[in-house]
Short mmCIF file of C-alpha atoms and ligand atoms in Angstrom, two decimals:
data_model
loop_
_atom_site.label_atom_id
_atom_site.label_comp_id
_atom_site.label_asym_id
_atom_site.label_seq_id
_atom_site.Cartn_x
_atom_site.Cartn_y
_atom_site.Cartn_z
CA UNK A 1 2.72 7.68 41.54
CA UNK A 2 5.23 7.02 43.60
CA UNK A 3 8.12 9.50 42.23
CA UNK A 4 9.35 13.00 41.90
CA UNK A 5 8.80 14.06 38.65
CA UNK A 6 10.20 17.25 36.48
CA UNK A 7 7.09 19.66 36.89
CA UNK A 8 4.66 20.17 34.60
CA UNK A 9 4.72 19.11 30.60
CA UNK A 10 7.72 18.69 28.98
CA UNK A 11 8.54 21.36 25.97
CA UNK A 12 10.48 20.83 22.52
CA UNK A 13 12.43 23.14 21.05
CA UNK A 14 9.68 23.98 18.97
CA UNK A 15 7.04 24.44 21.94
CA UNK A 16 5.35 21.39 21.34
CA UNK A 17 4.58 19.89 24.80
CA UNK A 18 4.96 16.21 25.14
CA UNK A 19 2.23 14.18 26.80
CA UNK A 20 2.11 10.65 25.36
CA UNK A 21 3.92 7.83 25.10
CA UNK A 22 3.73 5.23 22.07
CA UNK A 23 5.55 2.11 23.10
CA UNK A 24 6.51 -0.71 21.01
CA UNK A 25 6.75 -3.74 23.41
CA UNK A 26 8.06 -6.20 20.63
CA UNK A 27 8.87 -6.45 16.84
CA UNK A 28 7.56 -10.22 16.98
CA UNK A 29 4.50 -10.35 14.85
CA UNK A 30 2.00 -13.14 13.56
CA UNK A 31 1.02 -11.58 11.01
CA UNK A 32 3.27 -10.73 7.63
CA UNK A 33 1.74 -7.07 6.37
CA UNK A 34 3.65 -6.30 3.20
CA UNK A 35 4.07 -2.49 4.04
CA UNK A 36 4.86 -2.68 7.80
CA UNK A 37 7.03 0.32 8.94
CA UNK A 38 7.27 -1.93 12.53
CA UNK A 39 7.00 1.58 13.79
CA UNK A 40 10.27 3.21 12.41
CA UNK A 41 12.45 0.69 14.29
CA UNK A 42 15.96 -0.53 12.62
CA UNK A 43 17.36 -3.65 14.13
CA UNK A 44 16.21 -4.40 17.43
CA UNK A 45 18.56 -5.91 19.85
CA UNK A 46 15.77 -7.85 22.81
CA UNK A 47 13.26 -7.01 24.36
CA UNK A 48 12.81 -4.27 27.69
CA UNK A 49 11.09 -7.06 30.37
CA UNK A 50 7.68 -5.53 31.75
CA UNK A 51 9.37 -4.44 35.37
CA UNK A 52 11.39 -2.40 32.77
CA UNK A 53 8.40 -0.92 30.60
CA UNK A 54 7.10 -0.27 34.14
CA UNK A 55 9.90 1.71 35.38
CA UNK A 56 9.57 3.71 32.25
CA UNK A 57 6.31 4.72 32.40
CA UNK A 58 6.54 5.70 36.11
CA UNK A 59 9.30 8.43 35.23
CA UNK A 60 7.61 9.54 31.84
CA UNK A 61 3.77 9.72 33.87
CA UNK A 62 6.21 11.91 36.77
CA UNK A 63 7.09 14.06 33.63
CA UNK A 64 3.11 14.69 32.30
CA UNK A 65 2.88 11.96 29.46
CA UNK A 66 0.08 10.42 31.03
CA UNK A 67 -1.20 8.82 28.16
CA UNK A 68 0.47 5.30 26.64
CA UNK A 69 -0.08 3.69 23.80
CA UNK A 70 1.23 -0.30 23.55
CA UNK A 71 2.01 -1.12 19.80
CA UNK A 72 4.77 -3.57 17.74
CA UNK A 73 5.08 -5.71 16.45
CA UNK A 74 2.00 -7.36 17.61
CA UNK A 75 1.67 -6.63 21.59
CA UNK A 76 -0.52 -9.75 22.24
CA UNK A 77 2.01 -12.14 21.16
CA UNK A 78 3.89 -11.22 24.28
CA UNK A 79 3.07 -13.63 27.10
CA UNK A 80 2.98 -10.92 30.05
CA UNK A 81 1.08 -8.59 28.02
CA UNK A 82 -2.02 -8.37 30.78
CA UNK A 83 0.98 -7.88 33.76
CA UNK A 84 2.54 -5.28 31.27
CA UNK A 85 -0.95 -3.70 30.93
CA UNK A 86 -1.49 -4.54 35.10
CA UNK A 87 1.58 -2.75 35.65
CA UNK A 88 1.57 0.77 34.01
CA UNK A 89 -2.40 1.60 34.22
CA UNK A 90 -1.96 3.19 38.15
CA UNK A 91 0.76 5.64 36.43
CA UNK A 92 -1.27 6.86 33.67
CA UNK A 93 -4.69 8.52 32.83
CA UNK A 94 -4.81 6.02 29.77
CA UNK A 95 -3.99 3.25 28.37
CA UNK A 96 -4.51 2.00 25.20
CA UNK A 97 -3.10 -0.59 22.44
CA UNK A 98 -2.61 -0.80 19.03
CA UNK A 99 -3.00 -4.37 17.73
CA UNK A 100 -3.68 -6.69 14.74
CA UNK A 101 -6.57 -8.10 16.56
CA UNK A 102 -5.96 -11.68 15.83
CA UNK A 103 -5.46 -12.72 19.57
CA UNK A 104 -8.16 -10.19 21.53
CA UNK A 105 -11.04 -12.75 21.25
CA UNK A 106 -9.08 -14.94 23.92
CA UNK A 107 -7.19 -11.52 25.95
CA UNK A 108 -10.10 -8.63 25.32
CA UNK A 109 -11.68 -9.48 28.83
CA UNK A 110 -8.42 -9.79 30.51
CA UNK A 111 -6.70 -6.87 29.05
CA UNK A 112 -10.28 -4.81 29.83
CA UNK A 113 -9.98 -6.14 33.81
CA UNK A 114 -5.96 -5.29 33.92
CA UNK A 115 -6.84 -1.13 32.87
CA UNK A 116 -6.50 -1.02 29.17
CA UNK A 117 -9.39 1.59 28.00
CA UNK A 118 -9.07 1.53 24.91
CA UNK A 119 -8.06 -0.45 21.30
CA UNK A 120 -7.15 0.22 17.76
CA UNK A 121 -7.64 -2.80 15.90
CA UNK A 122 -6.16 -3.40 12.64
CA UNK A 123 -8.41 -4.07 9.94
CA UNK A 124 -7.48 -3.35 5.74
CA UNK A 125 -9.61 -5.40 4.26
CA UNK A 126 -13.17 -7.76 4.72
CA UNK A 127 -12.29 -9.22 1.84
CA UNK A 128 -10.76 -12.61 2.63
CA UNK A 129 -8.88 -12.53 -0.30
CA UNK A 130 -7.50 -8.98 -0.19
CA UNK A 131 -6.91 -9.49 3.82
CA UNK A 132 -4.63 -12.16 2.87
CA UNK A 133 -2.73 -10.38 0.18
CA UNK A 134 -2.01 -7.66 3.05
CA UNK A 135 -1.20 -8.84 6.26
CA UNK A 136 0.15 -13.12 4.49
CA UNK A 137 -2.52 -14.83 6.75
CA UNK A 138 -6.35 -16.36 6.55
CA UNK A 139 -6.88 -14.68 9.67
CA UNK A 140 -10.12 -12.21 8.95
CA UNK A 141 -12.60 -13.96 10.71
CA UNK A 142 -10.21 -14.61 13.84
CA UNK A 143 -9.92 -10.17 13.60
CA UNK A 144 -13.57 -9.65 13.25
CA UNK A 145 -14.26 -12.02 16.51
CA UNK A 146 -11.59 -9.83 18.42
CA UNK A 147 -13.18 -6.31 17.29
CA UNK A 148 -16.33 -7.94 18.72
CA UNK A 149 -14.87 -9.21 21.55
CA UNK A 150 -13.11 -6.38 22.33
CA UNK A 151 -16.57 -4.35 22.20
CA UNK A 152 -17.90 -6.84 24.82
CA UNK A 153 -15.42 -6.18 26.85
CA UNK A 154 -16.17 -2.63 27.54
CA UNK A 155 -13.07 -1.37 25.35
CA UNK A 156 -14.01 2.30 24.61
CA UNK A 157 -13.75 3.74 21.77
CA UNK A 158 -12.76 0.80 19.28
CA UNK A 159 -10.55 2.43 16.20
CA UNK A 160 -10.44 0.69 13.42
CA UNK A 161 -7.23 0.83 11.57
CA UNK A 162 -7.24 0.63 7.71
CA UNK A 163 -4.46 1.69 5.93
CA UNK A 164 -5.77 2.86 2.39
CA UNK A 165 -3.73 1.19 -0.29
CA UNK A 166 -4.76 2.38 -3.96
CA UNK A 167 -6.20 -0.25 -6.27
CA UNK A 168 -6.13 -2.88 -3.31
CA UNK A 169 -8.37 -1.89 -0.56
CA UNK A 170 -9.54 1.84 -1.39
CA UNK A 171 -12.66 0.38 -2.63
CA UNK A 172 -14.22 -1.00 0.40
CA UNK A 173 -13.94 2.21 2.20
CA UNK A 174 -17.83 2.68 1.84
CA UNK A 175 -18.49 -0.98 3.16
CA UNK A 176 -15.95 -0.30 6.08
CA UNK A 177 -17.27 2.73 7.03
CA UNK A 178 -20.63 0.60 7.04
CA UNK A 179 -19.27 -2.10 8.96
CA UNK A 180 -17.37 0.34 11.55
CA UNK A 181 -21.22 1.88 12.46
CA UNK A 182 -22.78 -1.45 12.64
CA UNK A 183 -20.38 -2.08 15.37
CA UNK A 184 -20.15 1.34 17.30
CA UNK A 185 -16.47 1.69 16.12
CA UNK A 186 -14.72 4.77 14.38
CA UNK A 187 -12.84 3.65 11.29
CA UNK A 188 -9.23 5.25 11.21
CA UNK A 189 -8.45 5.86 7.60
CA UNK A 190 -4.19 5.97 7.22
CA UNK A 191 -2.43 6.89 4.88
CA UNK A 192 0.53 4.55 3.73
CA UNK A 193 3.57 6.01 4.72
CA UNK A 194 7.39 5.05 3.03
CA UNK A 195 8.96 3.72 6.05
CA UNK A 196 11.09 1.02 5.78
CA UNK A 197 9.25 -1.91 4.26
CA UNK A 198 6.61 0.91 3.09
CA UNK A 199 9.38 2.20 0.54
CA UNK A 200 10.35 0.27 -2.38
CA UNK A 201 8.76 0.26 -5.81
CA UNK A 202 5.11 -0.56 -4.84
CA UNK A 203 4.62 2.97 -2.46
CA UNK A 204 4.07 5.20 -5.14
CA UNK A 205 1.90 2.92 -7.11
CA UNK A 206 -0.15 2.04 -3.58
CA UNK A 207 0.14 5.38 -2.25
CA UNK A 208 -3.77 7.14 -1.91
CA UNK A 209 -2.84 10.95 -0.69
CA UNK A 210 -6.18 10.84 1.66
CA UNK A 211 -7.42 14.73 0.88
CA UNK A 212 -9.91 13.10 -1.75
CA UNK A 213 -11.64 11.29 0.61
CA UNK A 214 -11.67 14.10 3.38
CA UNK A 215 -13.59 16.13 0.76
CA UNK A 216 -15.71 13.33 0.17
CA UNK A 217 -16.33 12.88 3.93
CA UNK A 218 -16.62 16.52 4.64
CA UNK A 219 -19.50 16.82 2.47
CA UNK A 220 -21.11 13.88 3.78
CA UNK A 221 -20.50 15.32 7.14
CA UNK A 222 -22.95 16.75 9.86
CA UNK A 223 -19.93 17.43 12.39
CA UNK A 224 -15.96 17.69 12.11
CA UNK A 225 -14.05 17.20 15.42
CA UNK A 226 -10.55 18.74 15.42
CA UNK A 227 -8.43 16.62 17.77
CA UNK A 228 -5.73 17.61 19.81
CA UNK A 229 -3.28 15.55 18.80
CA UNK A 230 -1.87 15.60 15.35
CA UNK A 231 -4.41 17.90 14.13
CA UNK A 232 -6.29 14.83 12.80
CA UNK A 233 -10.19 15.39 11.78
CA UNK A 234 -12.86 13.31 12.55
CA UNK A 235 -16.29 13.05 10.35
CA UNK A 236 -19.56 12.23 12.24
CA UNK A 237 -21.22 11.08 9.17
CA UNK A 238 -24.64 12.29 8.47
CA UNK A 239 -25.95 8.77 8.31
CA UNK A 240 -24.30 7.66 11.50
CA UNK A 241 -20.52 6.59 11.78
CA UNK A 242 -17.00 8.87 12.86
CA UNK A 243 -14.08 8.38 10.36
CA UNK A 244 -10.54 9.94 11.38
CA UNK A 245 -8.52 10.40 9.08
CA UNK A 246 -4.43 9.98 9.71
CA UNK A 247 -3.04 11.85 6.72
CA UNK A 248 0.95 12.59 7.88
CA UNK A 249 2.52 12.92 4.81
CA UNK A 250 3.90 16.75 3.74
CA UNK A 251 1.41 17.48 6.16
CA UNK A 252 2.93 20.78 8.32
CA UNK A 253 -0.16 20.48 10.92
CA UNK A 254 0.18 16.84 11.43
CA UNK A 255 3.70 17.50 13.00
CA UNK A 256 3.13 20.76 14.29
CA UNK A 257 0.78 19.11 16.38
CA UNK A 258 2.58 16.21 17.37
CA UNK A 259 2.97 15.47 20.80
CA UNK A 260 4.16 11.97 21.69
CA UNK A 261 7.07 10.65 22.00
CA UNK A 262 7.90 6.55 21.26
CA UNK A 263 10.44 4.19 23.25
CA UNK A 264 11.24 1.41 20.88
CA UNK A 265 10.79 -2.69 21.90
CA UNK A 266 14.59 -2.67 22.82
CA UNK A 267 14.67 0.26 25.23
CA UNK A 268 15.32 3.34 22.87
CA UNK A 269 13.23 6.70 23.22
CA UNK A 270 12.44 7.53 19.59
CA UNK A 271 11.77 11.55 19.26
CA UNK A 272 10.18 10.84 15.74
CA UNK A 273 8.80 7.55 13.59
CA UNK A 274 10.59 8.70 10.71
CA UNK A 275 14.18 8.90 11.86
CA UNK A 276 16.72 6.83 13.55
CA UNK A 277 19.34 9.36 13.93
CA UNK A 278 18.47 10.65 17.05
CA UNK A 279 17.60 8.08 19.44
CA UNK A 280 18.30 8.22 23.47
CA UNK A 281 19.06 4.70 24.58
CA UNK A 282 17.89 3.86 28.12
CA UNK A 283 18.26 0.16 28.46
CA UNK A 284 21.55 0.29 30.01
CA UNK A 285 20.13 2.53 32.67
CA UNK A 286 16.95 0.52 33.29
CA UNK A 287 19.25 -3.11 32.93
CA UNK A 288 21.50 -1.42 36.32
CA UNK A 289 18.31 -0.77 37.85
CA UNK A 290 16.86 2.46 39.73
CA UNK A 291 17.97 5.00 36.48
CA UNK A 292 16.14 7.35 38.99
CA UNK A 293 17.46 10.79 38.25
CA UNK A 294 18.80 9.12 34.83
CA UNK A 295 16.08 8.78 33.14
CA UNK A 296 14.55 12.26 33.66
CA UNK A 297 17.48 13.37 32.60
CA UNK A 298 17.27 11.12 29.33
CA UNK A 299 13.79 11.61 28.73
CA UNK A 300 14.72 15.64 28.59
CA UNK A 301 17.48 14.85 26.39
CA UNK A 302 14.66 12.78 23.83
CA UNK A 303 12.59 15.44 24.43
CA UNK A 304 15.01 18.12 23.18
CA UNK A 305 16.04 16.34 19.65
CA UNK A 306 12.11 16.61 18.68
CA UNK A 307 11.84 18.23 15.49
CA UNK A 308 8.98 18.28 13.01
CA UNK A 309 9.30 16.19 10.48
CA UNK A 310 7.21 17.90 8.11
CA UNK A 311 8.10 21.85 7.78
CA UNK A 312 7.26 24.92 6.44
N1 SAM B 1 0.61 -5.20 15.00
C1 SAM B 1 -0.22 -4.13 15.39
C2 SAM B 1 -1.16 -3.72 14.28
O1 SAM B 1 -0.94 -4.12 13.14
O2 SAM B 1 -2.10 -2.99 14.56
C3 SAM B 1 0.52 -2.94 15.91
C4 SAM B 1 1.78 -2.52 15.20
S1 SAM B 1 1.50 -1.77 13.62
C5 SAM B 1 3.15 -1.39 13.09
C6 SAM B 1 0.79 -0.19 14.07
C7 SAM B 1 -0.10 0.45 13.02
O3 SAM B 1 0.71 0.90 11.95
C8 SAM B 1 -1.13 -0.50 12.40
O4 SAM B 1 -2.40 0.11 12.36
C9 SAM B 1 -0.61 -0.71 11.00
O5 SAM B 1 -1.64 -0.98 10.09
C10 SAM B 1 0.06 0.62 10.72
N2 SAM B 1 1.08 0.58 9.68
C11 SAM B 1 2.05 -0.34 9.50
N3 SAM B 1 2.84 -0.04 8.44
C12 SAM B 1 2.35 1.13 7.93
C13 SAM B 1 2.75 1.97 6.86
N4 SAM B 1 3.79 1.68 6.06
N5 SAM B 1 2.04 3.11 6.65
C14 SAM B 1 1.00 3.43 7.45
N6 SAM B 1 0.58 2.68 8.50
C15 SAM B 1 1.25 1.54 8.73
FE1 SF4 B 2 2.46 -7.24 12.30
FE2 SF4 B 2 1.11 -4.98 12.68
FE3 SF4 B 2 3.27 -5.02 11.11
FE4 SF4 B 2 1.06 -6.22 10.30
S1 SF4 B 2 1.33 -4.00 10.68
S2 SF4 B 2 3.15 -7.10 10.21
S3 SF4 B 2 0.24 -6.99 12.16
S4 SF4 B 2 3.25 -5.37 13.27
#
């Protein structure tokens, strides 16, 4: 570890503690998903190098968020990815990565070797057709070789990420929940939130509010696990296969339960994925180089603005 850090878990005003980082290491993508929310960011300036992601996590792992999570943009498009991965793994208990999946057939092994434990892997449709409509590329066998690559490679658990889109995808949840168990992987069911490209005309018309298919998946259920974070549920199925279910939206729990906290590709922390207003910008501090005390004192300062979202 290498670093004084602040004591035990950091605290929001509203007594959530913070342990977890979600970072976005670019908003460079290959793929084109219609409803990407590119993680709540507005108008990126660069990119933090991986010394700099480094340096975070050191100070944030000193403070207890000892678990990261690499997101995007699409994290395997960046060319150090494996040193970024190389890099933070002795500071944390965890690392993991959110990712379209399109590049883990060639990087699984590597990533697996440099400390990354475990992967969410993007996946809306098996439908050629419809997986083209959603993410603008014939890319759905390149993603199914990476979810199996990425099982090879000792990745564990595998998530699979399908964001439920009415009329477009909601249909195949039975045959995804099908394929997830064929493959030992859960199948994350999320709902589509209005963030940035998410809004416009098409949400409401898209939009599936998910509490039909918990009910459906609660009676189907032999087991519900409560997890820490978020609140969120997950179904062992009584036929085999987990489904979580990621249902944010006017959802009180969801954010009374939150505890992460985001640093955007560009070197912002981000207290919350729906708002820009309250960002704590610590590029300038890592750009001089040993933000040391700096940082803490930034991280506290992110840490204070957290407010949930969602509200009685
Ligand atoms: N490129 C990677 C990927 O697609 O997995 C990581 C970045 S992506 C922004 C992170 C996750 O957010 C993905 O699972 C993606 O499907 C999901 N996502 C993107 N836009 C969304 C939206 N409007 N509502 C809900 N989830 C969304
Ligand atoms: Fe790229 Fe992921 Fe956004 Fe799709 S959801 S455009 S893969 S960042």
């Amino acid at each position: 570890m290498g670093r004084e850090g602040g004591g035990g878990l950091l605290r929001d005003p509203f007594g959530r503690p913070v342990n977890s980082l979600r970072i976005s290491v670019t908003q460079r993508c290959n793929f084109e998903c219609f409803f990407c929310h590119r993680e709540g960011e507005l108008n990126p300036h660069g990119e933090l190098s991986a010394e700099e992601i480094v340096e975070l996590v050191e100070v944030a792992s000193a403070l207890g968020m000892r678990k990261v999570k690499l997101t995007g943009g699409e994290p395997l498009i960046r060319r150090d990815i494996v040193e970024i991965v190389s890099g933070i793994a002795p500071h944390v208990d965890e690392v993991s990565m959110t990712t379209n999946g399109s590049l883990l057939g060639k990087f699984a092994q590597d990533l697996h070797e440099a400390g990354l434990r475990r992967a969410n892997i993007s996946l809306h449709s098996l439908d050629p057709e419809t997986f083209r409509r959603i993410t603008g590329r014939d890319m759905l066998n390149e993603v199914v070789e990476g979810v199996e690559a990425a099982i090879e490679s000792g990745l564990e658990p595998v998530k699979l990420n399908m964001v439920v889109l009415r009329g477009l995808n909601d249909g195949e949840i039975p045959r995804m929940i099908e394929f997830s168990k064929e493959h030992g992987a859960i199948l994350q069911l999320i709902e589509f939130q209005p963030v940035q490209a998410g809004t416009g005309p098409y949400w409401e018309s898209l939009h599936h509010d998910l509490r039909d298919i918990e009910e459906m998946l609660k009676a189907r259920s032999q087991r519900v696990r409560v997890r820490e974070l978020q609140r969120r549920r997950q179904y062992y199925l009584k036929g085999g296969g987990v489904v979580e279910i990621v249902r944010p939206m006017h959802n009180t729990e969801f954010c009374r339960y939150c505890t992460r906290l985001r640093v955007t590709s560009d070197g912002r922390l981000k207290p919350c994925l729906m708002r820009n207003d309250n960002l704590v910008d610590v590029a300038p501090l890592l750009r001089r180089g040993g933000g040391g005390d700096a940082l803490v004192e930034a991280f506290k300062e992110a840490v204070s603005r957290r407010e949930p979202y969602w509200r009685d």
